[in-house]
Amino acid sequence: MDVETLALVQQLYGAQSHYIDEGHAREWAATFTPDGEFHSPSYPAPVAGTEALTKFAADFARQDGVTRHVLTNVHVTPAAGGLTVRAYLQIVRTLPGGPPELLRQTTITDDLVRHAGTWRIRRRTVRRDDMKENR
Amino acid sequence: MDVETLALVQQLYGAQSHYIDEGHAREWAATFTPDGEFHSPSYPAPVAGTEALTKFAADFARQDGVTRHVLTNVHVTPAAGGLTVRAYLQIVRTLPGGPPELLRQTTITDDLVRHAGTWRIRRRTVRRDDMKENR
Amino acid sequence: MDVETLALVQQLYGAQSHYIDEGHAREWAATFTPDGEFHSPSYPAPVAGTEALTKFAADFARQDGVTRHVLTNVHVTPAAGGLTVRAYLQIVRTLPGGPPELLRQTTITDDLVRHAGTWRIRRRTVRRDDMKENR
């Protein structure tokens, strides 16, 4: 893995949570390819494509309180056609005047491909630590 | 963003929390420029300049228990005169024999400039997730 | 610190928690040198050598629920014969259907050496924030 690739991936993951947590829905959707897919057991169906991903992020920002996607343990490996990235993602919610609450501990596995001169997520799969079937 | 800059910034943020959490007040203050400013709604007034920043860090180390500044989601972007760095910063306190407690979830926005051959923080602004006015 | 070294260290720490948390005991043990040592106040004695480290990781994976080693604040410094790496390591456990629980906040100090063309851990020392004697 060359250092330029690692730096680009590091910046992608550095930026992504800020986008959705601050309500920048289009910027968050743009971290995926135009046909990008988001698969999570927290939601009834996969979210696919820029338009649906943008709506998903905009809906997320309308929740009560402040929610942060705390991302750690990023590991990048080569994969057929691109990269695989694994990381831990915590959902931390704070209601006004209240303490922060660690709502969910999840693991993400992302397929990354080159698109428009940078790395984007083609498919994200979320597993929740509280769901045995998703381990 | 070139890889050397990203690596230097990564090391700065890797080091900084250890300095204040281990009581190395002068080293923590030196991550700021000599006229560096720390703005946080958790304290009554901004802290500015090496001497005041050193005293601030020394006072911090005298608190009960062990407090850790857990830093994640570092995102670096170019800015006029330097760099802007955004990150999440959790305050985790553990009292002797007790469980760790997530006290505060905050977001930092730092203005970085070149100083003495490296990158230093010119101004840090902390927002607390529990305070609506600071979102 | 050159960028290639930092990138290799970043990948080592990105990978390591996934190995133990997903039950890949041999891969976890291989992040240490063949005579690597793991010193933690959470366990009655140090664990040393590939065989013992592999058994340690395999035993860990047999615990109830899902446990994640959430690693943050990685700081790399040169040391005699190699590198020293400091980081924060949180132990987060989730039982089926339950919320994630922050069990322990710890600090790790690792001695890294070159081995077989990459960086490996020669000795890890864990300190627990809840134990005064280990600060």
Short mmCIF file of C-alpha atoms in Angstrom, two decimals:
data_model
loop_
_atom_site.label_atom_id
_atom_site.label_comp_id
_atom_site.label_asym_id
_atom_site.label_seq_id
_atom_site.Cartn_x
_atom_site.Cartn_y
_atom_site.Cartn_z
CA MET A 1 0.00 0.00 0.00
CA ASP A 2 1.69 3.25 -1.09
CA VAL A 3 1.65 6.29 1.20
CA GLU A 4 -0.33 8.48 -1.21
CA THR A 5 -3.19 5.96 -1.30
CA LEU A 6 -3.20 5.66 2.49
CA ALA A 7 -3.24 9.46 2.86
CA LEU A 8 -6.20 9.81 0.48
CA VAL A 9 -8.14 7.09 2.31
CA GLN A 10 -7.30 8.68 5.66
CA GLN A 11 -8.67 12.02 4.44
CA LEU A 12 -11.85 10.39 3.05
CA TYR A 13 -12.59 8.79 6.43
CA GLY A 14 -11.52 11.92 8.30
CA ALA A 15 -14.08 13.95 6.36
CA GLN A 16 -17.01 11.60 6.02
CA SER A 17 -18.46 11.64 9.54
CA HIS A 18 -18.25 15.43 9.76
CA TYR A 19 -20.35 15.66 6.58
CA ILE A 20 -23.29 13.60 7.83
CA ASP A 21 -23.05 14.86 11.43
CA GLU A 22 -23.06 18.54 10.36
CA GLY A 23 -25.92 18.11 7.90
CA HIS A 24 -23.88 18.31 4.69
CA ALA A 25 -25.96 15.63 2.98
CA ARG A 26 -24.67 16.09 -0.57
CA GLU A 27 -21.02 16.01 0.53
CA TRP A 28 -21.68 12.80 2.48
CA ALA A 29 -23.40 11.20 -0.53
CA ALA A 30 -20.41 12.22 -2.68
CA THR A 31 -18.09 10.01 -0.62
CA PHE A 32 -19.88 7.14 -2.40
CA THR A 33 -19.79 6.40 -6.13
CA PRO A 34 -22.92 7.51 -8.07
CA ASP A 35 -24.21 3.92 -7.77
CA GLY A 36 -22.87 3.51 -4.21
CA GLU A 37 -24.70 1.26 -1.75
CA PHE A 38 -25.17 1.51 2.01
CA HIS A 39 -26.23 -1.70 3.74
CA SER A 40 -27.06 -1.52 7.44
CA PRO A 41 -29.24 -3.67 9.69
CA SER A 42 -30.35 -0.44 11.43
CA TYR A 43 -32.48 0.46 8.40
CA PRO A 44 -35.18 -1.56 6.61
CA ALA A 45 -33.54 -1.62 3.16
CA PRO A 46 -30.22 -0.79 1.49
CA VAL A 47 -29.76 2.81 0.32
CA ALA A 48 -28.38 3.06 -3.23
CA GLY A 49 -27.43 5.90 -5.56
CA THR A 50 -26.54 9.54 -4.99
CA GLU A 51 -30.13 10.78 -4.69
CA ALA A 52 -31.21 8.21 -2.12
CA LEU A 53 -27.95 8.59 -0.15
CA THR A 54 -28.42 12.38 -0.04
CA LYS A 55 -31.98 11.99 1.26
CA PHE A 56 -30.77 9.44 3.83
CA ALA A 57 -28.16 11.89 5.19
CA ALA A 58 -30.63 14.80 5.20
CA ASP A 59 -33.15 12.71 7.17
CA PHE A 60 -30.41 11.70 9.60
CA ALA A 61 -29.64 15.37 10.37
CA ARG A 62 -33.25 15.98 11.42
CA GLN A 63 -32.98 13.71 14.48
CA ASP A 64 -33.15 15.06 18.04
CA GLY A 65 -29.92 16.15 19.67
CA VAL A 66 -26.42 15.89 18.22
CA THR A 67 -25.24 12.56 16.81
CA ARG A 68 -21.58 11.83 16.04
CA HIS A 69 -20.14 8.97 14.00
CA VAL A 70 -16.89 8.28 15.85
CA LEU A 71 -14.59 6.39 13.48
CA THR A 72 -11.51 4.44 14.62
CA ASN A 73 -9.28 1.47 13.73
CA VAL A 74 -9.12 2.13 9.97
CA HIS A 75 -7.43 -0.74 8.14
CA VAL A 76 -6.81 -0.61 4.40
CA THR A 77 -6.11 -3.69 2.27
CA PRO A 78 -5.85 -4.20 -1.49
CA ALA A 79 -8.84 -5.88 -3.14
CA ALA A 80 -9.87 -6.91 -6.64
CA GLY A 81 -10.69 -3.65 -8.44
CA GLY A 82 -9.73 -1.37 -5.56
CA LEU A 83 -9.43 -1.44 -1.78
CA THR A 84 -11.22 -2.87 1.22
CA VAL A 85 -11.43 -0.67 4.32
CA ARG A 86 -12.46 -1.97 7.73
CA ALA A 87 -13.13 0.33 10.67
CA TYR A 88 -15.06 0.66 13.89
CA LEU A 89 -17.89 3.19 13.97
CA GLN A 90 -19.53 4.30 17.20
CA ILE A 91 -22.80 6.21 17.26
CA VAL A 92 -22.68 8.77 20.09
CA ARG A 93 -25.79 10.88 20.75
CA THR A 94 -26.06 13.89 23.06
CA LEU A 95 -29.40 15.47 23.91
CA PRO A 96 -29.41 19.17 24.94
CA GLY A 97 -27.97 19.51 28.45
CA GLY A 98 -27.48 15.75 28.76
CA PRO A 99 -24.45 13.47 28.84
CA PRO A 100 -23.17 11.79 25.66
CA GLU A 101 -24.57 8.32 25.16
CA LEU A 102 -22.82 5.51 23.29
CA LEU A 103 -25.81 4.20 21.34
CA ARG A 104 -24.24 1.60 19.08
CA GLN A 105 -20.88 0.00 18.41
CA THR A 106 -20.63 -1.09 14.79
CA THR A 107 -18.08 -2.37 12.29
CA ILE A 108 -17.98 -1.17 8.70
CA THR A 109 -16.54 -3.00 5.70
CA ASP A 110 -16.25 -0.79 2.63
CA ASP A 111 -15.38 -1.58 -0.98
CA LEU A 112 -13.51 1.39 -2.46
CA VAL A 113 -12.91 2.12 -6.13
CA ARG A 114 -11.27 4.94 -8.06
CA HIS A 115 -13.82 7.45 -9.31
CA ALA A 116 -13.30 10.96 -10.69
CA GLY A 117 -9.65 11.01 -9.63
CA THR A 118 -10.11 9.92 -6.04
CA TRP A 119 -11.28 6.98 -3.90
CA ARG A 120 -14.97 6.53 -3.29
CA ILE A 121 -17.11 3.95 -1.53
CA ARG A 122 -18.84 1.53 -3.88
CA ARG A 123 -20.48 -0.47 -1.11
CA ARG A 124 -20.62 -0.12 2.68
CA THR A 125 -21.74 -2.98 4.89
CA VAL A 126 -22.47 -2.19 8.54
CA ARG A 127 -22.52 -4.87 11.24
CA ARG A 128 -23.92 -4.13 14.70
CA ASP A 129 -22.22 -5.64 17.73
CA ASP A 130 -25.58 -6.15 19.45
CA MET A 131 -26.98 -8.35 16.65
CA LYS A 132 -25.63 -11.87 16.61
CA GLU A 133 -26.64 -12.45 13.00
CA ASN A 134 -24.55 -9.47 11.90
CA ARG A 135 -21.25 -10.39 13.47
CA MET B 1 -2.68 18.03 0.67
CA ASP B 2 0.79 16.45 0.42
CA VAL B 3 1.62 13.34 2.43
CA GLU B 4 4.40 15.04 4.44
CA THR B 5 1.98 17.69 5.72
CA LEU B 6 -0.63 15.08 6.62
CA ALA B 7 1.99 13.02 8.47
CA LEU B 8 3.15 16.04 10.50
CA VAL B 9 -0.43 16.94 11.41
CA GLN B 10 -1.16 13.33 12.33
CA GLN B 11 1.83 13.30 14.69
CA LEU B 12 0.82 16.64 16.26
CA TYR B 13 -2.64 15.31 17.09
CA GLY B 14 -1.24 11.92 18.10
CA ALA B 15 0.99 13.63 20.67
CA GLN B 16 -1.17 16.43 22.01
CA SER B 17 -3.63 14.54 24.21
CA HIS B 18 -0.88 12.48 25.81
CA TYR B 19 0.86 15.72 26.83
CA ILE B 20 -2.06 17.23 28.73
CA ASP B 21 -3.32 13.89 30.07
CA GLU B 22 0.10 12.92 31.47
CA GLY B 23 0.75 16.33 33.01
CA HIS B 24 3.33 17.57 30.50
CA ALA B 25 1.97 21.10 30.59
CA ARG B 26 4.80 22.85 28.74
CA GLU B 27 4.79 20.30 25.91
CA TRP B 28 1.02 20.74 25.54
CA ALA B 29 1.34 24.53 25.45
CA ALA B 30 4.06 24.17 22.78
CA THR B 31 1.57 22.57 20.38
CA PHE B 32 0.17 26.11 20.12
CA THR B 33 1.96 29.15 18.68
CA PRO B 34 3.37 31.57 21.31
CA ASP B 35 0.21 33.68 20.85
CA GLY B 36 -2.05 30.63 20.50
CA GLU B 37 -5.65 30.78 21.71
CA PHE B 38 -7.91 28.14 23.24
CA HIS B 39 -11.62 28.94 23.16
CA SER B 40 -13.98 26.55 24.95
CA PRO B 41 -17.44 26.99 26.44
CA SER B 42 -16.33 24.73 29.33
CA TYR B 43 -14.17 27.56 30.72
CA PRO B 44 -15.13 31.15 31.60
CA ALA B 45 -12.67 32.91 29.26
CA PRO B 46 -10.34 32.10 26.35
CA VAL B 47 -6.80 31.02 27.27
CA ALA B 48 -4.12 32.82 25.24
CA GLY B 49 -0.33 32.69 25.08
CA THR B 50 2.24 30.10 26.15
CA GLU B 51 2.28 31.05 29.83
CA ALA B 52 -1.51 30.92 30.28
CA LEU B 53 -1.78 27.71 28.23
CA THR B 54 0.91 26.06 30.39
CA LYS B 55 -0.91 27.04 33.58
CA PHE B 56 -4.20 25.79 32.09
CA ALA B 57 -2.68 22.36 31.36
CA ALA B 58 -0.99 22.17 34.78
CA ASP B 59 -4.31 22.95 36.50
CA PHE B 60 -6.03 20.32 34.37
CA ALA B 61 -3.60 17.63 35.60
CA ARG B 62 -4.54 18.34 39.23
CA GLN B 63 -8.10 17.05 38.81
CA ASP B 64 -9.36 13.90 40.53
CA GLY B 65 -8.91 10.61 38.72
CA VAL B 66 -7.48 10.09 35.26
CA THR B 67 -8.86 12.11 32.35
CA ARG B 68 -8.18 11.24 28.70
CA HIS B 69 -8.78 13.38 25.63
CA VAL B 70 -9.79 10.77 23.07
CA LEU B 71 -9.28 12.28 19.61
CA THR B 72 -10.80 10.85 16.43
CA ASN B 73 -12.04 11.82 12.94
CA VAL B 74 -9.17 14.17 12.09
CA HIS B 75 -9.84 16.06 8.85
CA VAL B 76 -7.27 18.43 7.37
CA THR B 77 -8.12 21.10 4.79
CA PRO B 78 -6.09 23.98 3.30
CA ALA B 79 -6.93 27.44 4.64
CA ALA B 80 -5.73 31.00 4.07
CA GLY B 81 -2.31 31.16 5.76
CA GLY B 82 -2.23 27.51 6.78
CA LEU B 83 -4.56 24.62 7.53
CA THR B 84 -7.88 23.98 9.20
CA VAL B 85 -8.21 20.78 11.22
CA ARG B 86 -11.53 19.41 12.43
CA ALA B 87 -11.78 16.50 14.85
CA TYR B 88 -13.95 14.92 17.52
CA LEU B 89 -12.66 15.04 21.08
CA GLN B 90 -14.17 12.96 23.86
CA ILE B 91 -13.44 13.60 27.52
CA VAL B 92 -13.25 10.26 29.36
CA ARG B 93 -12.70 10.29 33.13
CA THR B 94 -11.94 7.31 35.35
CA LEU B 95 -11.96 7.58 39.12
CA PRO B 96 -9.84 5.09 41.12
CA GLY B 97 -11.48 1.64 41.01
CA GLY B 98 -14.40 2.94 38.96
CA PRO B 99 -15.55 2.50 35.37
CA PRO B 100 -14.56 4.99 32.66
CA GLU B 101 -17.15 7.71 32.14
CA LEU B 102 -17.74 9.55 28.86
CA LEU B 103 -18.11 13.06 30.27
CA ARG B 104 -18.34 15.19 27.14
CA GLN B 105 -18.45 14.79 23.39
CA THR B 106 -16.96 17.84 21.70
CA THR B 107 -15.83 19.01 18.27
CA ILE B 108 -12.65 21.01 17.75
CA THR B 109 -11.87 23.38 14.88
CA ASP B 110 -8.22 24.42 14.79
CA ASP B 111 -6.38 27.02 12.71
CA LEU B 112 -2.84 25.76 12.07
CA VAL B 113 0.13 27.82 10.90
CA ARG B 114 3.80 27.07 10.24
CA HIS B 115 5.94 28.03 13.22
CA ALA B 116 9.55 27.13 14.02
CA GLY B 117 9.68 24.56 11.22
CA THR B 118 6.53 22.69 12.09
CA TRP B 119 2.75 23.07 12.34
CA ARG B 120 1.25 24.64 15.43
CA ILE B 121 -2.22 25.64 16.54
CA ARG B 122 -2.94 29.35 16.26
CA ARG B 123 -6.49 29.08 17.52
CA ARG B 124 -8.63 26.22 18.82
CA THR B 125 -12.40 26.49 19.07
CA VAL B 126 -14.24 23.82 21.04
CA ARG B 127 -17.96 23.14 20.61
CA ARG B 128 -19.85 20.96 23.07
CA ASP B 129 -22.54 18.63 21.77
CA ASP B 130 -24.68 19.26 24.86
CA MET B 131 -24.88 23.03 24.28
CA LYS B 132 -27.21 24.08 21.53
CA GLU B 133 -25.61 27.48 21.15
CA ASN B 134 -22.25 25.85 20.41
CA ARG B 135 -23.26 23.55 17.61
CA MET C 1 9.92 10.28 11.30
CA ASP C 2 9.60 9.50 7.59
CA VAL C 3 6.16 9.09 6.02
CA GLU C 4 6.74 5.46 4.98
CA THR C 5 7.46 4.45 8.60
CA LEU C 6 4.39 6.30 9.85
CA ALA C 7 2.22 4.65 7.20
CA LEU C 8 3.46 1.17 8.15
CA VAL C 9 2.85 1.83 11.84
CA GLN C 10 -0.60 3.22 11.07
CA GLN C 11 -1.49 0.04 9.16
CA LEU C 12 -0.15 -2.19 11.97
CA TYR C 13 -2.38 -0.46 14.52
CA GLY C 14 -5.29 -0.27 12.07
CA ALA C 15 -5.14 -4.05 11.65
CA GLN C 16 -4.31 -5.31 15.11
CA SER C 17 -7.61 -4.81 16.95
CA HIS C 18 -9.60 -6.36 14.11
CA TYR C 19 -7.44 -9.49 14.38
CA ILE C 20 -8.10 -10.15 18.07
CA ASP C 21 -11.70 -8.94 17.98
CA GLU C 22 -12.61 -11.17 15.02
CA GLY C 23 -10.88 -14.24 16.45
CA HIS C 24 -7.84 -14.27 14.15
CA ALA C 25 -5.51 -15.33 16.93
CA ARG C 26 -2.46 -16.18 14.83
CA GLU C 27 -2.62 -12.91 12.91
CA TRP C 28 -2.83 -11.01 16.19
CA ALA C 29 0.15 -12.89 17.63
CA ALA C 30 2.10 -12.11 14.43
CA THR C 31 1.89 -8.36 15.15
CA PHE C 32 4.43 -9.16 17.88
CA THR C 33 7.98 -10.44 17.35
CA PRO C 34 8.46 -14.20 17.98
CA ASP C 35 9.69 -13.32 21.49
CA GLY C 36 7.13 -10.51 21.92
CA GLU C 37 5.78 -9.70 25.37
CA PHE C 38 2.37 -8.47 26.51
CA HIS C 39 2.27 -6.96 30.00
CA SER C 40 -1.12 -5.99 31.40
CA PRO C 41 -2.43 -5.59 34.94
CA SER C 42 -5.71 -7.17 33.74
CA TYR C 43 -4.01 -10.58 33.57
CA PRO C 44 -2.06 -12.47 36.27
CA ALA C 45 1.24 -12.76 34.34
CA PRO C 46 2.92 -11.42 31.21
CA VAL C 47 2.25 -13.31 27.98
CA ALA C 48 5.42 -14.00 25.96
CA GLY C 49 6.19 -15.68 22.66
CA THR C 50 4.11 -16.50 19.60
CA GLU C 51 2.53 -19.66 21.02
CA ALA C 52 1.38 -18.06 24.28
CA LEU C 53 0.19 -14.90 22.48
CA THR C 54 -1.85 -17.01 20.04
CA LYS C 55 -3.49 -18.92 22.91
CA PHE C 56 -4.18 -15.63 24.70
CA ALA C 57 -6.00 -14.21 21.66
CA ALA C 58 -7.92 -17.45 21.08
CA ASP C 59 -9.09 -17.46 24.72
CA PHE C 60 -10.11 -13.80 24.39
CA ALA C 61 -12.39 -14.61 21.45
CA ARG C 62 -14.31 -17.14 23.55
CA GLN C 63 -15.75 -14.48 25.87
CA ASP C 64 -19.46 -13.64 25.96
CA GLY C 65 -20.73 -10.97 23.60
CA VAL C 66 -18.66 -8.88 21.20
CA THR C 67 -15.60 -7.05 22.49
CA ARG C 68 -13.83 -4.31 20.53
CA HIS C 69 -10.42 -2.77 21.16
CA VAL C 70 -10.99 0.84 20.14
CA LEU C 71 -7.59 2.39 19.45
CA THR C 72 -6.99 6.14 19.23
CA ASN C 73 -4.32 8.83 19.78
CA VAL C 74 -1.43 6.94 18.17
CA HIS C 75 1.88 8.74 18.72
CA VAL C 76 5.11 7.43 17.21
CA THR C 77 8.56 8.46 18.45
CA PRO C 78 12.07 7.19 17.62
CA ALA C 79 13.67 4.98 20.28
CA ALA C 80 16.93 3.09 20.74
CA GLY C 81 16.70 0.13 18.37
CA GLY C 82 13.34 1.09 16.92
CA LEU C 83 10.22 3.05 17.78
CA THR C 84 8.02 3.75 20.77
CA VAL C 85 4.28 3.97 20.14
CA ARG C 86 1.81 5.35 22.65
CA ALA C 87 -1.95 5.09 22.20
CA TYR C 88 -5.24 4.94 24.05
CA LEU C 89 -7.11 1.66 23.98
CA GLN C 90 -10.73 1.35 25.07
CA ILE C 91 -12.37 -1.99 25.74
CA VAL C 92 -16.01 -1.83 24.56
CA ARG C 93 -18.23 -4.87 25.12
CA THR C 94 -21.71 -5.46 23.72
CA LEU C 95 -23.88 -8.34 24.90
CA PRO C 96 -26.57 -9.65 22.50
CA GLY C 97 -29.42 -7.13 22.31
CA GLY C 98 -27.75 -4.82 24.81
CA PRO C 99 -26.09 -1.42 24.61
CA PRO C 100 -22.31 -1.10 24.16
CA GLU C 101 -20.47 -0.76 27.46
CA LEU C 102 -17.16 1.06 27.89
CA LEU C 103 -15.46 -1.45 30.22
CA ARG C 104 -11.95 -0.06 30.50
CA GLN C 105 -9.93 2.93 29.40
CA THR C 106 -6.27 2.01 29.05
CA THR C 107 -3.00 3.39 27.70
CA ILE C 108 -0.53 1.26 25.78
CA THR C 109 3.20 1.85 25.42
CA ASP C 110 4.78 -0.38 22.78
CA ASP C 111 8.41 -0.99 21.83
CA LEU C 112 8.58 -1.65 18.08
CA VAL C 113 11.47 -3.23 16.18
CA ARG C 114 12.04 -4.19 12.56
CA HIS C 115 11.37 -7.88 11.99
CA ALA C 116 10.94 -9.79 8.73
CA GLY C 117 10.75 -6.61 6.68
CA THR C 118 8.15 -4.79 8.75
CA TRP C 119 7.53 -3.31 12.21
CA ARG C 120 6.48 -5.58 15.02
CA ILE C 121 5.82 -5.16 18.73
CA ARG C 122 8.64 -6.40 20.94
CA ARG C 123 6.92 -5.43 24.17
CA ARG C 124 3.52 -3.98 25.03
CA THR C 125 2.81 -2.45 28.42
CA VAL C 126 -0.80 -1.70 29.31
CA ARG C 127 -1.79 0.75 32.03
CA ARG C 128 -5.36 0.92 33.31
CA ASP C 129 -6.86 4.29 34.17
CA ASP C 130 -8.75 2.79 37.11
CA MET C 131 -5.59 1.52 38.83
CA LYS C 132 -3.54 4.18 40.53
CA GLU C 133 -0.40 2.03 40.60
CA ASN C 134 -0.50 1.70 36.84
CA ARG C 135 -0.68 5.32 35.84
#
